[in-house]
């Protein structure tokens, strides 16, 4: 089952969250018909957004993570609610590159190494809180770590992985984010760095042992306990009404023009692929509702 688990270690000086999201990433792959490299890039971004979104305290808050590099993939967008439920898309889902010499999917090559990572937190206030940093490698996890340090001054380590099976379906997906609280002892950095350096690959751990094993390996030698465990999924909150409001927002004149064509207006949700059709009669009542 897809879920986010949180733990604290070293008397609260270290906080760690891990996610396992095979089903959510498989859902994204299916909706967008992603080739393996694109599926891995989108999957890692969805996992990162979910981990960051799940940390939001406000119930109705949401977080958008955007990655735009100079590679063939174009941009990646992932949106999470405050529970960690995510949705997202990539500009060029058919992107597929040869495997790297070490046998891994070339996510950095697909994303590109020059570009930006932008995080937008919508906390229900008038303006969202937006932060942005330059991409470091396009491998996503390193870029998220750089963002957290540069833009939010939080020292952290992040690993994300998507394992694509031989039949192109997602076999494992997830990762972790570990953060050092202000005032944490220096030696904790060394312990964590050593543990992360020596640990197995994230997708191997998730595939063979499950997310609990990530805590055992990353927090090895530190006393830790699990503080929460919550389910997450690929969820799109789109609806007929929501898109109708979007159509209405084009304004009276444009709407009248649209009705004048006598044709149905059709919209397709970028996140879940669902199609909504609005016949002229319905557009007419949208227009009436504007006055
Ligand atoms: Zn949708």
Tab-separated table of C-alpha atoms and ligand atoms in Angstrom:
chain	number	residue	atom	x	y	z
A	1	UNK	CA	0.000	0.000	0.000
A	2	UNK	CA	1.279	3.504	-0.856
A	3	UNK	CA	2.059	5.492	2.253
A	4	UNK	CA	4.201	8.139	3.936
A	5	UNK	CA	5.885	7.244	7.210
A	6	UNK	CA	7.488	9.799	9.516
A	7	UNK	CA	10.037	9.235	12.254
A	8	UNK	CA	12.232	11.243	14.599
A	9	UNK	CA	15.698	10.256	15.782
A	10	UNK	CA	18.389	11.441	18.164
A	11	UNK	CA	15.858	13.003	20.563
A	12	UNK	CA	14.176	15.023	17.810
A	13	UNK	CA	17.376	16.433	16.250
A	14	UNK	CA	16.716	14.406	13.103
A	15	UNK	CA	13.416	14.109	11.259
A	16	UNK	CA	12.864	11.642	8.479
A	17	UNK	CA	9.985	10.886	6.134
A	18	UNK	CA	9.834	7.959	3.725
A	19	UNK	CA	7.393	7.284	0.935
A	20	UNK	CA	6.479	4.168	-0.968
A	21	UNK	CA	4.340	5.037	-3.989
A	22	UNK	CA	4.403	2.205	-6.512
A	23	UNK	CA	0.680	2.332	-7.259
A	24	UNK	CA	0.576	6.133	-7.545
A	25	UNK	CA	3.495	6.202	-9.986
A	26	UNK	CA	2.047	3.298	-11.982
A	27	UNK	CA	-1.210	5.258	-12.166
A	28	UNK	CA	0.665	8.319	-13.503
A	29	UNK	CA	2.552	6.167	-16.021
A	30	UNK	CA	-0.692	4.658	-17.323
A	31	UNK	CA	-2.571	7.961	-17.572
A	32	UNK	CA	0.237	9.702	-19.459
A	33	UNK	CA	1.552	6.695	-21.428
A	34	UNK	CA	5.048	7.406	-20.140
A	35	UNK	CA	8.121	5.722	-21.590
A	36	UNK	CA	10.489	4.361	-18.879
A	37	UNK	CA	12.770	7.420	-18.561
A	38	UNK	CA	9.818	9.823	-18.463
A	39	UNK	CA	8.015	7.569	-15.955
A	40	UNK	CA	11.055	7.609	-13.666
A	41	UNK	CA	11.396	11.412	-13.868
A	42	UNK	CA	7.696	11.992	-13.233
A	43	UNK	CA	7.646	9.323	-10.493
A	44	UNK	CA	10.550	10.861	-8.598
A	45	UNK	CA	8.971	14.321	-8.857
A	46	UNK	CA	5.603	13.006	-7.616
A	47	UNK	CA	7.318	11.349	-4.629
A	48	UNK	CA	9.202	14.550	-3.767
A	49	UNK	CA	6.029	16.658	-4.029
A	50	UNK	CA	4.164	14.173	-1.844
A	51	UNK	CA	6.847	14.231	0.868
A	52	UNK	CA	6.918	18.053	0.886
A	53	UNK	CA	3.124	18.387	0.633
A	54	UNK	CA	2.511	15.948	3.466
A	55	UNK	CA	4.604	18.245	5.701
A	56	UNK	CA	2.170	21.170	5.214
A	57	UNK	CA	0.178	21.785	8.367
A	58	UNK	CA	-2.818	23.620	6.911
A	59	UNK	CA	-5.645	21.285	5.931
A	60	UNK	CA	-6.510	22.932	2.576
A	61	UNK	CA	-2.946	23.759	1.590
A	62	UNK	CA	-1.307	22.456	-1.557
A	63	UNK	CA	2.199	22.351	-2.946
A	64	UNK	CA	3.312	22.519	-6.562
A	65	UNK	CA	6.751	21.300	-7.589
A	66	UNK	CA	7.904	22.320	-11.055
A	67	UNK	CA	11.081	21.231	-12.745
A	68	UNK	CA	12.095	22.746	-16.037
A	69	UNK	CA	15.383	21.738	-17.608
A	70	UNK	CA	16.931	21.982	-21.061
A	71	UNK	CA	16.572	18.244	-21.766
A	72	UNK	CA	14.107	16.481	-24.114
A	73	UNK	CA	11.549	15.926	-21.333
A	74	UNK	CA	10.557	19.614	-21.176
A	75	UNK	CA	8.906	20.437	-17.880
A	76	UNK	CA	7.575	18.274	-15.052
A	77	UNK	CA	4.745	19.400	-12.806
A	78	UNK	CA	3.578	17.687	-9.614
A	79	UNK	CA	0.937	18.906	-7.183
A	80	UNK	CA	0.372	17.531	-3.699
A	81	UNK	CA	-2.328	18.223	-1.138
A	82	UNK	CA	-1.518	18.426	2.568
A	83	UNK	CA	-2.038	14.685	2.989
A	84	UNK	CA	0.473	13.816	0.291
A	85	UNK	CA	-2.016	12.842	-2.415
A	86	UNK	CA	-0.449	13.793	-5.730
A	87	UNK	CA	-1.084	14.391	-9.400
A	88	UNK	CA	1.236	15.497	-12.152
A	89	UNK	CA	2.361	15.399	-15.760
A	90	UNK	CA	5.424	15.727	-17.983
A	91	UNK	CA	5.549	17.791	-21.173
A	92	UNK	CA	7.048	15.014	-23.324
A	93	UNK	CA	5.971	11.641	-21.860
A	94	UNK	CA	7.385	9.617	-24.761
A	95	UNK	CA	10.940	10.666	-23.789
A	96	UNK	CA	13.174	7.640	-23.434
A	97	UNK	CA	16.964	7.654	-23.338
A	98	UNK	CA	19.473	4.797	-23.406
A	99	UNK	CA	20.424	3.499	-19.951
A	100	UNK	CA	23.441	5.091	-18.286
A	101	UNK	CA	26.695	3.097	-18.116
A	102	UNK	CA	25.756	2.039	-14.537
A	103	UNK	CA	22.486	0.541	-15.803
A	104	UNK	CA	20.226	3.250	-14.343
A	105	UNK	CA	17.590	5.243	-16.206
A	106	UNK	CA	19.057	8.530	-17.415
A	107	UNK	CA	16.693	10.920	-15.638
A	108	UNK	CA	19.314	13.696	-15.477
A	109	UNK	CA	19.827	13.458	-19.230
A	110	UNK	CA	16.084	13.584	-19.897
A	111	UNK	CA	15.460	16.538	-17.577
A	112	UNK	CA	18.640	18.394	-18.515
A	113	UNK	CA	21.201	19.897	-16.184
A	114	UNK	CA	20.464	23.556	-16.828
A	115	UNK	CA	17.148	24.799	-15.554
A	116	UNK	CA	15.136	25.583	-12.456
A	117	UNK	CA	13.236	23.866	-9.684
A	118	UNK	CA	10.336	25.853	-8.300
A	119	UNK	CA	8.240	25.095	-5.239
A	120	UNK	CA	4.987	26.928	-4.721
A	121	UNK	CA	3.108	26.512	-1.451
A	122	UNK	CA	-0.505	27.608	-1.530
A	123	UNK	CA	-1.564	27.998	2.080
A	124	UNK	CA	-4.932	29.580	1.251
A	125	UNK	CA	-3.561	33.106	1.646
A	126	UNK	CA	-3.797	35.748	-1.071
A	127	UNK	CA	-0.381	34.912	-2.524
A	128	UNK	CA	1.322	31.525	-2.624
A	129	UNK	CA	4.815	31.239	-1.149
A	130	UNK	CA	7.211	30.600	-4.057
A	131	UNK	CA	10.880	29.603	-3.965
A	132	UNK	CA	13.170	28.655	-6.816
A	133	UNK	CA	16.715	27.354	-7.348
A	134	UNK	CA	18.891	26.347	-10.277
A	135	UNK	CA	18.988	22.631	-11.098
A	136	UNK	CA	22.062	20.794	-9.862
A	137	UNK	CA	21.936	17.531	-11.831
A	138	UNK	CA	18.375	17.036	-13.085
A	139	UNK	CA	18.276	13.785	-11.095
A	140	UNK	CA	15.507	15.347	-8.920
A	141	UNK	CA	16.613	14.196	-5.428
A	142	UNK	CA	19.831	16.254	-5.524
A	143	UNK	CA	17.902	19.196	-6.917
A	144	UNK	CA	15.334	19.002	-4.103
A	145	UNK	CA	18.158	18.855	-1.526
A	146	UNK	CA	19.802	21.928	-3.081
A	147	UNK	CA	16.467	23.752	-3.069
A	148	UNK	CA	15.817	22.998	0.608
A	149	UNK	CA	19.260	24.243	1.606
A	150	UNK	CA	19.463	27.334	-0.611
A	151	UNK	CA	15.893	28.510	-0.575
A	152	UNK	CA	14.669	27.321	2.815
A	153	UNK	CA	17.964	26.956	4.742
A	154	UNK	CA	17.124	23.408	5.812
A	155	UNK	CA	20.061	20.992	5.647
A	156	UNK	CA	18.702	17.720	4.344
A	157	UNK	CA	19.418	14.566	2.393
A	158	UNK	CA	17.015	13.103	-0.118
A	159	UNK	CA	16.940	9.963	-2.213
A	160	UNK	CA	14.251	9.093	-4.734
A	161	UNK	CA	13.933	6.123	-7.017
A	162	UNK	CA	11.632	4.505	-9.543
A	163	UNK	CA	12.252	0.947	-10.646
A	164	UNK	CA	10.721	0.137	-14.019
A	165	UNK	CA	10.140	-3.541	-14.696
A	166	UNK	CA	11.031	-5.325	-17.943
A	167	UNK	CA	7.389	-5.026	-19.100
A	168	UNK	CA	7.609	-1.208	-18.559
A	169	UNK	CA	5.301	-1.242	-15.510
A	170	UNK	CA	6.451	0.308	-12.226
A	171	UNK	CA	7.911	-2.248	-9.860
A	172	UNK	CA	8.874	0.064	-6.999
A	173	UNK	CA	8.848	3.815	-6.379
A	174	UNK	CA	9.555	6.035	-3.434
A	175	UNK	CA	12.298	7.575	-1.387
A	176	UNK	CA	13.079	9.518	1.734
A	177	UNK	CA	13.859	12.973	3.033
A	178	UNK	CA	15.905	13.350	6.205
A	179	UNK	CA	16.363	16.737	7.826
A	180	UNK	CA	18.545	18.085	10.588
A	181	UNK	CA	16.814	20.363	13.061
A	182	UNK	CA	18.481	23.658	14.074
A	183	UNK	CA	21.120	23.114	16.750
A	184	UNK	CA	21.707	19.451	15.897
A	185	UNK	CA	25.143	18.085	16.812
A	186	UNK	CA	27.757	18.046	14.054
A	187	UNK	CA	28.451	14.346	14.509
A	188	UNK	CA	24.888	13.534	13.398
A	189	UNK	CA	25.755	14.799	9.916
A	190	UNK	CA	28.671	12.355	9.758
A	191	UNK	CA	26.536	9.447	10.963
A	192	UNK	CA	23.784	10.164	8.419
A	193	UNK	CA	26.218	10.713	5.558
A	194	UNK	CA	27.978	7.450	6.306
A	195	UNK	CA	24.696	5.546	6.598
A	196	UNK	CA	23.345	6.969	3.347
A	197	UNK	CA	26.626	6.257	1.567
A	198	UNK	CA	26.578	2.629	2.682
A	199	UNK	CA	22.875	1.899	2.273
A	200	UNK	CA	21.279	-0.195	-0.473
A	201	UNK	CA	19.541	1.487	-3.399
A	202	UNK	CA	16.180	2.945	-2.401
A	203	UNK	CA	14.200	0.922	-4.941
A	204	UNK	CA	15.943	-2.313	-3.903
A	205	UNK	CA	15.002	-1.648	-0.271
A	206	UNK	CA	11.393	-0.819	-1.180
A	207	UNK	CA	11.075	-3.778	-3.522
A	208	UNK	CA	12.549	-6.349	-1.160
A	209	UNK	CA	11.883	-5.114	2.381
A	210	UNK	CA	9.473	-2.158	2.377
A	211	UNK	CA	9.812	1.437	3.600
A	212	UNK	CA	10.463	0.540	7.267
A	213	UNK	CA	13.857	-0.772	6.194
A	214	UNK	CA	14.769	2.722	4.892
A	215	UNK	CA	14.596	4.011	8.478
A	216	UNK	CA	16.725	1.137	9.762
A	217	UNK	CA	19.435	1.855	7.205
A	218	UNK	CA	19.433	5.672	7.153
A	219	UNK	CA	19.101	6.049	10.937
A	220	UNK	CA	21.433	3.183	11.826
A	221	UNK	CA	23.076	3.758	15.204
A	222	UNK	CA	20.516	6.416	16.170
A	223	UNK	CA	17.582	5.771	18.435
A	224	UNK	CA	14.440	6.488	16.447
A	225	UNK	CA	10.714	5.974	16.498
A	226	UNK	CA	7.912	6.152	13.959
A	227	UNK	CA	5.561	9.070	14.657
A	228	UNK	CA	3.006	8.686	11.875
A	229	UNK	CA	1.958	6.580	8.940
A	230	UNK	CA	-0.533	7.867	6.390
A	231	UNK	CA	-1.843	6.517	3.081
A	232	UNK	CA	-1.264	8.512	-0.121
A	233	UNK	CA	-2.466	8.009	-3.689
A	234	UNK	CA	-2.651	9.524	-7.161
A	235	UNK	CA	-5.736	11.713	-6.881
A	236	UNK	CA	-7.114	14.349	-9.248
A	237	UNK	CA	-9.758	16.666	-7.774
A	238	UNK	CA	-10.985	17.927	-11.165
A	239	UNK	CA	-14.709	18.153	-11.854
A	240	UNK	CA	-17.240	19.430	-14.405
A	241	UNK	CA	-17.937	22.445	-12.182
A	242	UNK	CA	-14.260	23.323	-11.771
A	243	UNK	CA	-13.634	23.349	-15.526
A	244	UNK	CA	-16.909	25.237	-16.112
A	245	UNK	CA	-15.568	27.996	-13.856
A	246	UNK	CA	-12.405	27.973	-15.942
A	247	UNK	CA	-14.400	28.376	-19.163
A	248	UNK	CA	-16.466	31.179	-17.613
A	249	UNK	CA	-13.253	32.994	-16.678
A	250	UNK	CA	-12.409	33.639	-20.343
A	251	UNK	CA	-14.953	36.481	-20.187
A	252	UNK	CA	-18.263	37.423	-21.804
A	253	UNK	CA	-16.964	38.297	-25.217
A	254	UNK	CA	-14.864	35.166	-25.722
A	255	UNK	CA	-17.702	33.035	-24.368
A	256	UNK	CA	-20.213	34.589	-26.773
A	257	UNK	CA	-17.813	33.901	-29.612
A	258	UNK	CA	-17.483	30.284	-28.491
A	259	UNK	CA	-21.271	29.843	-28.381
A	260	UNK	CA	-21.489	31.465	-31.827
A	261	UNK	CA	-19.512	28.616	-33.373
A	262	UNK	CA	-22.370	26.267	-32.423
A	263	UNK	CA	-19.910	23.619	-31.370
A	264	UNK	CA	-19.303	21.800	-28.094
A	265	UNK	CA	-16.461	23.055	-25.939
A	266	UNK	CA	-14.215	20.235	-24.857
A	267	UNK	CA	-11.585	20.313	-22.151
A	268	UNK	CA	-9.160	17.620	-21.166
A	269	UNK	CA	-7.632	17.527	-17.674
A	270	UNK	CA	-3.828	17.603	-17.920
A	271	UNK	CA	-3.480	15.640	-14.683
A	272	UNK	CA	-5.866	12.712	-15.148
A	273	UNK	CA	-6.774	12.801	-18.836
A	274	UNK	CA	-10.510	13.027	-18.169
A	275	UNK	CA	-12.543	14.809	-20.865
A	276	UNK	CA	-15.399	17.192	-20.175
A	277	UNK	CA	-17.766	18.277	-22.941
A	278	UNK	CA	-19.925	21.412	-22.680
A	279	UNK	CA	-22.663	21.731	-25.340
A	280	UNK	CA	-23.669	25.267	-26.475
A	281	UNK	CA	-26.783	25.168	-24.250
A	282	UNK	CA	-24.589	24.705	-21.191
A	283	UNK	CA	-22.206	27.442	-22.358
A	284	UNK	CA	-25.229	29.696	-22.692
A	285	UNK	CA	-26.227	29.177	-19.070
A	286	UNK	CA	-22.604	29.794	-18.051
A	287	UNK	CA	-22.838	33.115	-19.880
A	288	UNK	CA	-26.149	33.921	-18.153
A	289	UNK	CA	-24.597	33.165	-14.772
A	290	UNK	CA	-21.948	35.834	-15.441
A	291	UNK	CA	-24.463	38.675	-15.471
B	1	LIG	ZN1	-8.312	15.598	-13.549
